Amino acid sequence: MRLSVIGCGYVGLVTGACLAAAGHEVICTDIDADRIAQLQAGRVPIFERHLDQILAAARKAGRISYTADAGEAIRSGDAIFICVGTPPKESGEADLSAIDNVARQIAEEARQPKLVIEKSTVPARTGLELQRALAAYSRNSKLTFRVASNPEFLREGTAVEDFFHPDRIVVGVEDDSSAAALREIYRPILERSFHCPLHNGTCPPGRDAAFLVTTINSAELIKHASNSFLALKISYANVIADLCEKIGADVKEVTYAMGLDPRIGGQFLNAGLGFGGFCFPKDLQAFIHLAASVGVDFDILRATERVNKQRIGRFLEKVHKALWVVRGKQVAVLGLAFKANTDDIRFAPALEVVRCLLEEGANVRASDPEAMARTKMLYPKVTYHEDPYEALRGADAALVCTEWDLFRNLDWERAKGLMARRLIIDGRNLYSPKQMRGLGFEYYSFGRQ
Ligand code: UGA
């Protein structure tokens, strides 16, 4: 099928690249002409594992192209994926102006009927507004636009893997023909009948993806409800961690045992510095706003947000307690990205930690495998070290802020010889307190003694 993708951010590029790998002919566009020029020159403007490989293969097969002319992209595809940003407004409400702009462009530029698919995360009932905008701005009253919602459940860092091996594909539609078109788009993935470039065509057997056909409102709600529930799980684990500290229990033991109950599940129960990134904080706010706008009290989500905001303060309390005076101290910050395997620093808890440390007069020495270039632009006063051992050299404390495997596997025997003081404050519970103390470190983490 010929598919158009509008918006070449994380979601749009992964969607475009993976659908091209699945055998479709894809044309991508973006309002950022620079980004399009980079893509046309074969450069990938974002770091996402495997994305460069998939884009290169799609390009070689002639199945992906880029244009800065949105009209060309719109006219070319039978189905159009909208993958533009929906950032939060000051109030927390999602800013849908980019979706509105795209709707108007589609209405004005299309010459044939189109299936318009929302991929961006949007509040429930956006599909209805999209449908209205398409009809209102269309120059040809005979032209029909069908709208569908197909939320993405991709995690940054594993987005390509997630796209090829989804748990569920949710399609919110108004009619059977839209559902049939979306099934056709995803058929190669559902049937695993394409050459998966990640596994050289032989994907390991896994659970079959559920293909769920719902109403548009339900599909939109599924996305916000899923992200908010995961955020809630993390905040729940964080409150359990606080309780463990007061009572004298171990949060890892508690959450592990909880997670063995399949009704609860073990994932997203890691206590620590809390969640960041461009999805959870924003989606949580948008969902709270949506519920309030229809008079539904979603207080548990407000509590989820409140608990998460307190995590930085809880971490800094530990830093103060351990270091006493922060001013003038050499503080090594291990990890800047909002989570491992990404260069994304948007709403990263680590950045808030760095900001507070600098404000207090600490000398911050940071290390992160991917996120240093972006952080440098925000915090030029920090010294940056490719090698984490260099960041630890002469440090009065090591603060672990992101759960990179590189840090999980550090040789602390070696590190302790480099540090001025053997002090670790672990914001991600990466190490065993017993082992670290055995090595001679003063060690603090979340929810453990
Ligand atoms: C999240 C969802 O997991 C995806 O399913 C969704 O598609 C995506 O948002 C989106 O809406 O686009 P992502 O933001 O990439 O994906 O990151 P996650 O892996 O979910 O992690 C979010 C944050 O929670 C990170 O800061 C992570 O460190 C933190 N986290 C995660 C914890 O603090 N504890 C945990 O147990 C798990």
Short mmCIF file of C-alpha atoms and ligand atoms in Angstrom, two decimals:
data_model
loop_
_atom_site.label_atom_id
_atom_site.label_comp_id
_atom_site.label_asym_id
_atom_site.label_seq_id
_atom_site.Cartn_x
_atom_site.Cartn_y
_atom_site.Cartn_z
CA MET A 1 0.00 0.00 0.00
CA ARG A 2 1.12 3.61 -0.48
CA LEU A 3 1.34 5.30 2.90
CA SER A 4 2.10 8.87 3.94
CA VAL A 5 3.60 9.79 7.27
CA ILE A 6 3.29 13.37 8.48
CA GLY A 7 5.81 14.23 11.20
CA CYS A 8 9.33 12.75 11.30
CA GLY A 9 9.92 12.60 15.06
CA TYR A 10 10.42 9.38 17.03
CA VAL A 11 6.94 8.09 16.30
CA GLY A 12 6.76 9.11 12.64
CA LEU A 13 10.20 7.85 11.68
CA VAL A 14 9.81 4.52 13.45
CA THR A 15 6.34 4.06 11.95
CA GLY A 16 7.50 5.01 8.45
CA ALA A 17 10.65 2.90 8.58
CA CYS A 18 8.94 -0.19 9.98
CA LEU A 19 5.98 -0.03 7.60
CA ALA A 20 8.45 0.28 4.71
CA ALA A 21 10.32 -2.75 6.07
CA ALA A 22 6.98 -4.58 6.15
CA GLY A 23 6.68 -4.02 2.40
CA HIS A 24 4.72 -0.78 2.01
CA GLU A 25 5.74 2.22 -0.03
CA VAL A 26 6.15 5.12 2.38
CA ILE A 27 6.57 8.85 1.88
CA CYS A 28 7.44 10.99 4.91
CA THR A 29 7.16 14.72 5.41
CA ASP A 30 7.89 17.23 8.16
CA ILE A 31 7.61 21.01 8.57
CA ASP A 32 11.31 21.03 9.51
CA ALA A 33 12.96 21.24 6.08
CA ASP A 34 16.41 20.66 7.63
CA ARG A 35 15.26 17.37 9.04
CA ILE A 36 13.96 16.30 5.65
CA ALA A 37 17.27 17.32 4.01
CA GLN A 38 19.17 15.20 6.55
CA LEU A 39 16.93 12.21 5.90
CA GLN A 40 17.26 12.65 2.14
CA ALA A 41 21.05 12.63 2.61
CA GLY A 42 20.77 9.31 4.47
CA ARG A 43 21.32 10.74 7.98
CA VAL A 44 19.05 9.85 10.89
CA PRO A 45 18.31 12.92 13.02
CA ILE A 46 17.46 11.02 16.22
CA PHE A 47 19.05 8.20 18.18
CA GLU A 48 16.79 5.16 18.32
CA ARG A 49 18.23 1.69 18.39
CA HIS A 50 18.06 -0.10 14.98
CA LEU A 51 16.35 2.86 13.29
CA ASP A 52 19.37 3.71 11.12
CA GLN A 53 19.59 0.09 9.97
CA ILE A 54 15.87 -0.11 9.12
CA LEU A 55 15.87 3.24 7.33
CA ALA A 56 18.96 2.31 5.32
CA ALA A 57 17.38 -0.99 4.26
CA ALA A 58 14.10 0.73 3.29
CA ARG A 59 16.02 3.32 1.31
CA LYS A 60 18.04 0.65 -0.48
CA ALA A 61 14.83 -1.20 -1.38
CA GLY A 62 13.39 2.10 -2.70
CA ARG A 63 10.44 1.86 -0.34
CA ILE A 64 10.89 5.10 1.60
CA SER A 65 11.17 8.69 0.42
CA TYR A 66 11.08 12.13 2.04
CA THR A 67 9.66 15.43 0.97
CA ALA A 68 9.40 18.87 2.55
CA ASP A 69 6.27 19.39 0.43
CA ALA A 70 3.37 18.22 2.60
CA GLY A 71 1.01 18.43 -0.35
CA GLU A 72 3.08 15.91 -2.30
CA ALA A 73 3.08 13.53 0.67
CA ILE A 74 -0.66 13.94 1.20
CA ARG A 75 -1.55 13.31 -2.43
CA SER A 76 0.70 10.32 -2.70
CA GLY A 77 -0.65 8.03 0.05
CA ASP A 78 -3.88 6.03 0.21
CA ALA A 79 -3.65 6.25 3.97
CA ILE A 80 -2.04 9.08 5.94
CA PHE A 81 -0.52 8.62 9.40
CA ILE A 82 -0.52 11.78 11.50
CA CYS A 83 2.54 11.63 13.75
CA VAL A 84 2.96 15.25 14.82
CA GLY A 85 3.64 16.46 18.35
CA THR A 86 0.93 17.07 20.93
CA PRO A 87 2.90 18.93 23.62
CA PRO A 88 1.34 20.09 26.89
CA LYS A 89 0.01 23.61 27.30
CA GLU A 90 0.67 25.50 30.53
CA SER A 91 -2.62 24.08 31.88
CA GLY A 92 -1.60 20.48 31.16
CA GLU A 93 -4.14 20.21 28.34
CA ALA A 94 -2.73 18.73 25.12
CA ASP A 95 -1.92 21.32 22.47
CA LEU A 96 -3.59 20.00 19.32
CA SER A 97 -2.68 22.87 17.02
CA ALA A 98 -0.26 20.73 14.98
CA ILE A 99 -3.03 18.15 14.40
CA ASP A 100 -5.40 20.94 13.38
CA ASN A 101 -2.84 22.32 10.90
CA VAL A 102 -2.31 18.90 9.36
CA ALA A 103 -6.08 18.35 9.10
CA ARG A 104 -6.43 21.59 7.16
CA GLN A 105 -3.50 20.70 4.89
CA ILE A 106 -4.95 17.27 4.16
CA ALA A 107 -8.37 18.75 3.40
CA GLU A 108 -6.86 21.32 1.05
CA GLU A 109 -4.30 19.15 -0.70
CA ALA A 110 -6.07 15.80 -1.14
CA ARG A 111 -7.50 14.99 -4.57
CA GLN A 112 -8.67 11.45 -3.76
CA PRO A 113 -10.48 9.91 -0.76
CA LYS A 114 -8.07 9.25 2.13
CA LEU A 115 -7.95 7.23 5.28
CA VAL A 116 -6.54 9.62 7.90
CA ILE A 117 -5.00 7.81 10.86
CA GLU A 118 -4.13 9.48 14.16
CA LYS A 119 -0.94 7.95 15.51
CA SER A 120 -0.02 10.86 17.78
CA THR A 121 -1.24 10.55 21.36
CA VAL A 122 -4.40 12.62 21.60
CA PRO A 123 -7.22 13.03 24.10
CA ALA A 124 -10.44 11.12 23.50
CA ARG A 125 -12.78 12.79 21.03
CA THR A 126 -9.96 14.30 18.96
CA GLY A 127 -11.02 11.99 16.10
CA LEU A 128 -14.43 13.64 16.00
CA GLU A 129 -12.84 17.09 15.76
CA LEU A 130 -10.43 15.84 13.11
CA GLN A 131 -13.36 14.55 11.06
CA ARG A 132 -15.12 17.93 11.38
CA ALA A 133 -11.99 19.87 10.38
CA LEU A 134 -11.42 17.64 7.33
CA ALA A 135 -14.99 18.19 6.15
CA ALA A 136 -14.95 21.90 6.91
CA TYR A 137 -11.75 22.70 5.01
CA SER A 138 -12.19 20.35 2.07
CA ARG A 139 -12.41 22.13 -1.28
CA ASN A 140 -14.34 19.31 -2.80
CA SER A 141 -17.56 18.36 -1.03
CA LYS A 142 -17.61 15.02 -2.86
CA LEU A 143 -14.27 13.96 -1.41
CA THR A 144 -14.60 11.58 1.54
CA PHE A 145 -12.20 11.34 4.45
CA ARG A 146 -12.35 8.42 6.83
CA VAL A 147 -10.71 8.91 10.20
CA ALA A 148 -9.14 6.20 12.36
CA SER A 149 -7.17 6.12 15.58
CA ASN A 150 -4.18 3.79 15.81
CA PRO A 151 -2.27 4.68 18.98
CA GLU A 152 1.35 3.67 19.30
CA PHE A 153 2.67 1.79 22.30
CA LEU A 154 6.34 2.17 21.44
CA ARG A 155 8.95 2.67 24.10
CA GLU A 156 11.89 4.88 23.26
CA GLY A 157 14.99 2.73 22.99
CA THR A 158 13.05 -0.37 21.93
CA ALA A 159 10.62 1.30 19.55
CA VAL A 160 11.65 -0.68 16.45
CA GLU A 161 11.47 -3.99 18.30
CA ASP A 162 8.09 -2.95 19.77
CA PHE A 163 6.75 -2.06 16.32
CA PHE A 164 7.68 -5.42 14.82
CA HIS A 165 6.58 -7.43 17.86
CA PRO A 166 3.59 -5.65 19.38
CA ASP A 167 1.37 -7.05 22.16
CA ARG A 168 -1.63 -5.41 20.58
CA ILE A 169 -2.53 -3.30 17.60
CA VAL A 170 -5.48 -1.09 18.42
CA VAL A 171 -7.51 0.42 15.60
CA GLY A 172 -10.37 2.75 16.38
CA VAL A 173 -12.61 3.07 13.34
CA GLU A 174 -16.01 4.24 12.18
CA ASP A 175 -16.60 1.61 9.51
CA ASP A 176 -15.55 -1.86 8.38
CA SER A 177 -13.58 -0.64 5.38
CA SER A 178 -11.24 1.42 7.60
CA ALA A 179 -10.68 -1.63 9.81
CA ALA A 180 -9.97 -3.73 6.70
CA ALA A 181 -7.47 -1.16 5.40
CA LEU A 182 -5.64 -1.07 8.72
CA ARG A 183 -5.58 -4.84 8.91
CA GLU A 184 -4.02 -4.86 5.46
CA ILE A 185 -1.40 -2.32 6.56
CA TYR A 186 -0.46 -4.45 9.57
CA ARG A 187 -0.94 -7.86 7.89
CA PRO A 188 2.79 -8.51 7.35
CA ILE A 189 3.42 -7.84 11.04
CA LEU A 190 0.41 -9.84 12.27
CA GLU A 191 1.30 -12.78 10.04
CA ARG A 192 5.07 -12.30 10.43
CA SER A 193 5.22 -12.68 6.70
CA PHE A 194 7.88 -10.04 6.01
CA HIS A 195 11.63 -10.24 6.20
CA CYS A 196 12.30 -8.82 9.67
CA PRO A 197 15.62 -6.96 9.35
CA LEU A 198 16.25 -7.25 13.09
CA HIS A 199 16.38 -11.02 13.08
CA ASN A 200 17.45 -11.59 9.51
CA GLY A 201 13.97 -12.71 8.62
CA THR A 202 13.66 -15.30 11.34
CA CYS A 203 11.97 -13.65 14.28
CA PRO A 204 12.00 -15.73 17.45
CA PRO A 205 8.55 -17.15 18.18
CA GLY A 206 6.56 -14.90 20.46
CA ARG A 207 3.05 -14.12 21.50
CA ASP A 208 0.76 -13.28 18.58
CA ALA A 209 -0.30 -9.65 18.55
CA ALA A 210 -3.97 -9.00 19.26
CA PHE A 211 -5.63 -6.93 16.53
CA LEU A 212 -8.34 -4.98 18.31
CA VAL A 213 -11.03 -3.08 16.45
CA THR A 214 -12.74 -0.47 18.63
CA THR A 215 -14.51 2.85 18.32
CA ILE A 216 -12.29 5.89 17.79
CA ASN A 217 -13.07 7.24 21.27
CA SER A 218 -12.11 3.93 22.88
CA ALA A 219 -8.83 3.71 20.95
CA GLU A 220 -7.88 7.21 22.04
CA LEU A 221 -8.77 6.40 25.62
CA ILE A 222 -6.83 3.11 25.59
CA LYS A 223 -3.59 4.97 24.97
CA HIS A 224 -4.00 7.53 27.77
CA ALA A 225 -5.40 4.93 30.16
CA SER A 226 -2.42 2.61 29.51
CA ASN A 227 0.30 5.22 30.00
CA SER A 228 -1.39 6.67 33.07
CA PHE A 229 -1.76 3.23 34.62
CA LEU A 230 1.94 2.50 34.11
CA ALA A 231 2.81 5.86 35.68
CA LEU A 232 0.49 5.02 38.58
CA LYS A 233 2.30 1.69 39.06
CA ILE A 234 5.66 3.49 39.30
CA SER A 235 4.36 6.02 41.82
CA TYR A 236 2.79 3.20 43.84
CA ALA A 237 6.16 1.44 43.99
CA ASN A 238 7.78 4.71 45.04
CA VAL A 239 5.41 5.18 47.96
CA ILE A 240 6.05 1.55 48.97
CA ALA A 241 9.76 2.42 48.89
CA ASP A 242 9.21 5.36 51.26
CA LEU A 243 7.26 3.06 53.54
CA CYS A 244 10.02 0.43 53.42
CA GLU A 245 12.57 3.02 54.52
CA LYS A 246 10.48 4.02 57.54
CA ILE A 247 9.49 0.50 58.52
CA GLY A 248 12.74 -1.28 57.80
CA ALA A 249 11.86 -3.43 54.78
CA ASP A 250 13.33 -3.89 51.30
CA VAL A 251 11.30 -2.51 48.38
CA LYS A 252 12.93 -4.88 45.89
CA GLU A 253 11.83 -7.89 47.94
CA VAL A 254 8.34 -6.46 48.31
CA THR A 255 7.78 -5.49 44.65
CA TYR A 256 9.32 -8.74 43.38
CA ALA A 257 6.88 -10.78 45.42
CA MET A 258 3.98 -8.54 44.41
CA GLY A 259 4.88 -8.90 40.75
CA LEU A 260 4.73 -12.70 40.85
CA ASP A 261 0.96 -12.36 41.08
CA PRO A 262 0.00 -12.24 37.38
CA ARG A 263 -2.83 -9.88 38.23
CA ILE A 264 -0.19 -7.34 39.27
CA GLY A 265 2.80 -8.22 37.08
CA GLY A 266 6.41 -7.41 37.88
CA GLN A 267 7.07 -4.64 35.37
CA PHE A 268 7.08 -0.92 36.16
CA LEU A 269 7.51 -1.48 39.87
CA ASN A 270 11.09 -0.17 40.05
CA ALA A 271 11.31 2.48 42.73
CA GLY A 272 13.74 5.37 42.48
CA LEU A 273 13.91 8.81 40.95
CA GLY A 274 10.55 8.35 39.22
CA PHE A 275 9.38 8.64 35.67
CA GLY A 276 10.35 11.27 33.12
CA GLY A 277 10.43 11.51 29.34
CA PHE A 278 8.10 13.16 26.91
CA CYS A 279 5.24 10.69 27.31
CA PHE A 280 4.27 9.84 30.88
CA PRO A 281 4.35 13.33 32.45
CA LYS A 282 2.54 14.89 29.49
CA ASP A 283 -0.01 12.11 28.99
CA LEU A 284 -0.80 12.02 32.68
CA GLN A 285 -1.51 15.75 32.67
CA ALA A 286 -3.59 15.54 29.52
CA PHE A 287 -5.63 12.65 30.95
CA ILE A 288 -6.24 14.50 34.21
CA HIS A 289 -7.34 17.50 32.17
CA LEU A 290 -9.63 15.42 29.98
CA ALA A 291 -11.30 13.79 33.00
CA ALA A 292 -11.79 17.16 34.69
CA SER A 293 -13.25 18.65 31.50
CA VAL A 294 -16.07 16.10 31.59
CA GLY A 295 -16.56 16.31 35.35
CA VAL A 296 -14.87 13.02 36.28
CA ASP A 297 -12.74 13.02 39.42
CA PHE A 298 -9.42 11.28 38.64
CA ASP A 299 -7.72 12.17 41.88
CA ILE A 300 -5.52 9.05 41.87
CA LEU A 301 -3.77 10.45 38.82
CA ARG A 302 -3.15 13.77 40.55
CA ALA A 303 -1.62 11.77 43.42
CA THR A 304 0.49 9.84 40.89
CA GLU A 305 1.86 13.10 39.56
CA ARG A 306 2.45 14.52 43.05
CA VAL A 307 4.38 11.45 44.20
CA ASN A 308 6.53 11.58 41.09
CA LYS A 309 7.39 15.26 41.57
CA GLN A 310 8.48 14.52 45.15
CA ARG A 311 11.08 11.96 44.04
CA ILE A 312 13.74 14.54 43.17
CA GLY A 313 13.33 16.18 46.59
CA ARG A 314 13.60 12.79 48.30
CA PHE A 315 16.80 12.08 46.36
CA LEU A 316 18.31 15.47 47.20
CA GLU A 317 17.48 14.91 50.89
CA LYS A 318 19.63 11.79 50.71
CA VAL A 319 22.40 13.76 49.03
CA HIS A 320 22.31 16.43 51.72
CA LYS A 321 22.20 13.94 54.54
CA ALA A 322 25.19 12.06 53.18
CA LEU A 323 27.32 14.93 51.87
CA TRP A 324 26.31 17.55 54.47
CA VAL A 325 27.59 20.64 52.61
CA VAL A 326 27.11 20.46 48.86
CA ARG A 327 28.80 23.74 47.92
CA GLY A 328 32.27 23.17 46.48
CA LYS A 329 31.92 19.36 46.37
CA GLN A 330 32.81 17.31 43.30
CA VAL A 331 29.66 15.39 42.44
CA ALA A 332 29.68 12.71 39.73
CA VAL A 333 26.28 12.31 38.05
CA LEU A 334 26.00 8.96 36.27
CA GLY A 335 23.20 9.16 33.73
CA LEU A 336 21.42 12.14 32.18
CA ALA A 337 18.88 10.56 29.81
CA PHE A 338 15.38 10.06 31.21
CA LYS A 339 15.94 6.30 30.95
CA ALA A 340 18.51 3.89 29.54
CA ASN A 341 19.09 3.33 25.80
CA THR A 342 18.04 6.77 24.64
CA ASP A 343 19.60 10.19 24.18
CA ASP A 344 16.33 11.83 25.22
CA ILE A 345 16.64 14.25 28.14
CA ARG A 346 13.14 15.71 28.00
CA PHE A 347 11.71 15.83 31.53
CA ALA A 348 14.64 13.69 32.69
CA PRO A 349 14.82 13.50 36.51
CA ALA A 350 18.63 13.65 36.20
CA LEU A 351 18.50 17.14 34.71
CA GLU A 352 16.48 18.45 37.62
CA VAL A 353 19.06 16.91 39.98
CA VAL A 354 21.88 18.60 38.02
CA ARG A 355 20.06 21.94 38.08
CA CYS A 356 19.64 21.80 41.87
CA LEU A 357 23.25 20.73 42.45
CA LEU A 358 24.58 23.60 40.32
CA GLU A 359 22.30 26.04 42.10
CA GLU A 360 23.79 24.90 45.39
CA GLY A 361 27.33 25.43 44.15
CA ALA A 362 28.46 21.84 43.52
CA ASN A 363 30.97 21.01 40.78
CA VAL A 364 29.10 18.55 38.62
CA ARG A 365 30.97 15.92 36.59
CA ALA A 366 28.58 14.00 34.37
CA SER A 367 28.71 10.88 32.23
CA ASP A 368 26.09 9.36 29.94
CA PRO A 369 26.63 7.12 26.91
CA GLU A 370 24.23 9.05 24.65
CA ALA A 371 22.75 12.15 26.27
CA MET A 372 25.80 14.37 26.90
CA ALA A 373 25.67 16.34 23.65
CA ARG A 374 22.10 17.48 24.31
CA THR A 375 22.77 18.25 27.99
CA LYS A 376 25.87 20.31 27.20
CA MET A 377 23.71 22.90 25.48
CA LEU A 378 21.62 23.35 28.64
CA TYR A 379 24.35 23.05 31.26
CA PRO A 380 27.68 24.24 29.89
CA LYS A 381 29.12 24.55 33.44
CA VAL A 382 29.03 20.80 33.99
CA THR A 383 32.15 18.85 32.96
CA TYR A 384 31.33 15.93 30.71
CA HIS A 385 33.22 12.64 30.55
CA GLU A 386 32.77 9.89 27.97
CA ASP A 387 34.40 7.51 30.41
CA PRO A 388 32.39 7.16 33.64
CA TYR A 389 35.60 6.40 35.57
CA GLU A 390 36.85 9.87 34.59
CA ALA A 391 33.64 11.40 35.96
CA LEU A 392 34.28 9.53 39.20
CA ARG A 393 37.89 10.65 39.49
CA GLY A 394 38.23 12.91 42.53
CA ALA A 395 34.46 12.83 43.21
CA ASP A 396 33.07 13.26 46.72
CA ALA A 397 29.94 11.36 45.71
CA ALA A 398 28.56 9.31 42.84
CA LEU A 399 24.89 9.93 42.05
CA VAL A 400 23.27 7.27 39.86
CA CYS A 401 20.40 8.83 37.90
CA THR A 402 19.80 6.57 34.86
CA GLU A 403 19.64 2.79 34.71
CA TRP A 404 22.18 2.23 31.90
CA ASP A 405 23.77 -1.25 31.86
CA LEU A 406 27.12 0.50 31.60
CA PHE A 407 26.61 1.82 35.13
CA ARG A 408 25.04 -1.41 36.39
CA ASN A 409 28.24 -3.19 35.38
CA LEU A 410 30.77 -0.61 36.61
CA ASP A 411 33.86 -1.95 38.36
CA TRP A 412 33.40 -0.24 41.72
CA GLU A 413 36.57 -1.83 43.05
CA ARG A 414 38.39 0.23 40.43
CA ALA A 415 36.17 3.29 40.96
CA LYS A 416 36.78 3.43 44.68
CA GLY A 417 40.48 4.00 44.10
CA LEU A 418 39.61 7.03 41.97
CA MET A 419 37.06 8.74 44.19
CA ALA A 420 37.91 11.28 46.89
CA ARG A 421 35.18 9.84 49.08
CA ARG A 422 33.53 6.44 48.84
CA LEU A 423 29.92 7.56 48.68
CA ILE A 424 27.18 6.36 46.31
CA ILE A 425 23.63 7.64 46.21
CA ASP A 426 21.77 5.34 43.88
CA GLY A 427 18.60 6.82 42.40
CA ARG A 428 17.79 3.64 40.45
CA ASN A 429 18.50 0.86 42.97
CA LEU A 430 21.07 -0.70 40.64
CA TYR A 431 23.33 -2.32 43.23
CA SER A 432 23.11 -4.53 46.26
CA PRO A 433 23.54 -2.47 49.47
CA LYS A 434 25.37 -5.39 51.07
CA GLN A 435 27.87 -5.70 48.22
CA MET A 436 28.54 -1.98 48.01
CA ARG A 437 29.07 -1.70 51.74
CA GLY A 438 31.28 -4.80 51.53
CA LEU A 439 33.43 -2.86 49.05
CA GLY A 440 33.78 -0.08 51.61
CA PHE A 441 31.22 2.37 50.20
CA GLU A 442 28.75 4.47 52.10
CA TYR A 443 25.69 3.52 50.05
CA TYR A 444 22.16 4.96 49.92
CA SER A 445 19.30 3.96 47.65
CA PHE A 446 15.49 4.03 47.65
CA GLY A 447 13.40 1.83 49.94
CA ARG A 448 16.24 -0.32 51.20
CA GLN A 449 18.24 -0.28 54.40
C1 UGA B 1 6.13 5.09 27.43
C2 UGA B 1 5.35 3.76 27.41
O1 UGA B 1 6.04 2.74 28.12
C3 UGA B 1 5.10 3.30 25.97
O2 UGA B 1 4.27 2.14 25.97
C4 UGA B 1 4.37 4.44 25.20
O3 UGA B 1 4.13 4.10 23.87
C5 UGA B 1 5.25 5.69 25.25
O4 UGA B 1 5.47 6.06 26.64
C6 UGA B 1 4.54 6.77 24.50
O5 UGA B 1 3.48 7.21 24.94
O6 UGA B 1 4.97 7.12 23.40
P1 UGA B 1 8.74 5.71 27.22
O7 UGA B 1 8.32 7.10 27.61
O8 UGA B 1 9.65 5.50 26.07
O9 UGA B 1 7.42 4.81 26.90
O10 UGA B 1 9.47 5.12 28.48
P2 UGA B 1 9.27 3.96 29.56
O11 UGA B 1 10.16 2.84 29.28
O12 UGA B 1 7.83 3.65 29.73
O13 UGA B 1 9.81 4.73 30.88
C7 UGA B 1 9.19 5.92 31.34
C8 UGA B 1 9.86 6.43 32.60
O14 UGA B 1 9.51 5.63 33.73
C9 UGA B 1 11.39 6.44 32.58
O15 UGA B 1 11.83 7.67 33.16
C10 UGA B 1 11.79 5.28 33.46
O16 UGA B 1 13.05 5.44 34.07
C11 UGA B 1 10.67 5.30 34.49
N1 UGA B 1 10.40 4.00 35.14
C12 UGA B 1 10.02 2.93 34.41
C13 UGA B 1 10.55 3.89 36.52
O17 UGA B 1 10.88 4.86 37.23
N2 UGA B 1 10.26 2.69 37.12
C14 UGA B 1 9.86 1.62 36.40
O18 UGA B 1 9.61 0.56 37.00
C15 UGA B 1 9.74 1.73 35.01
#
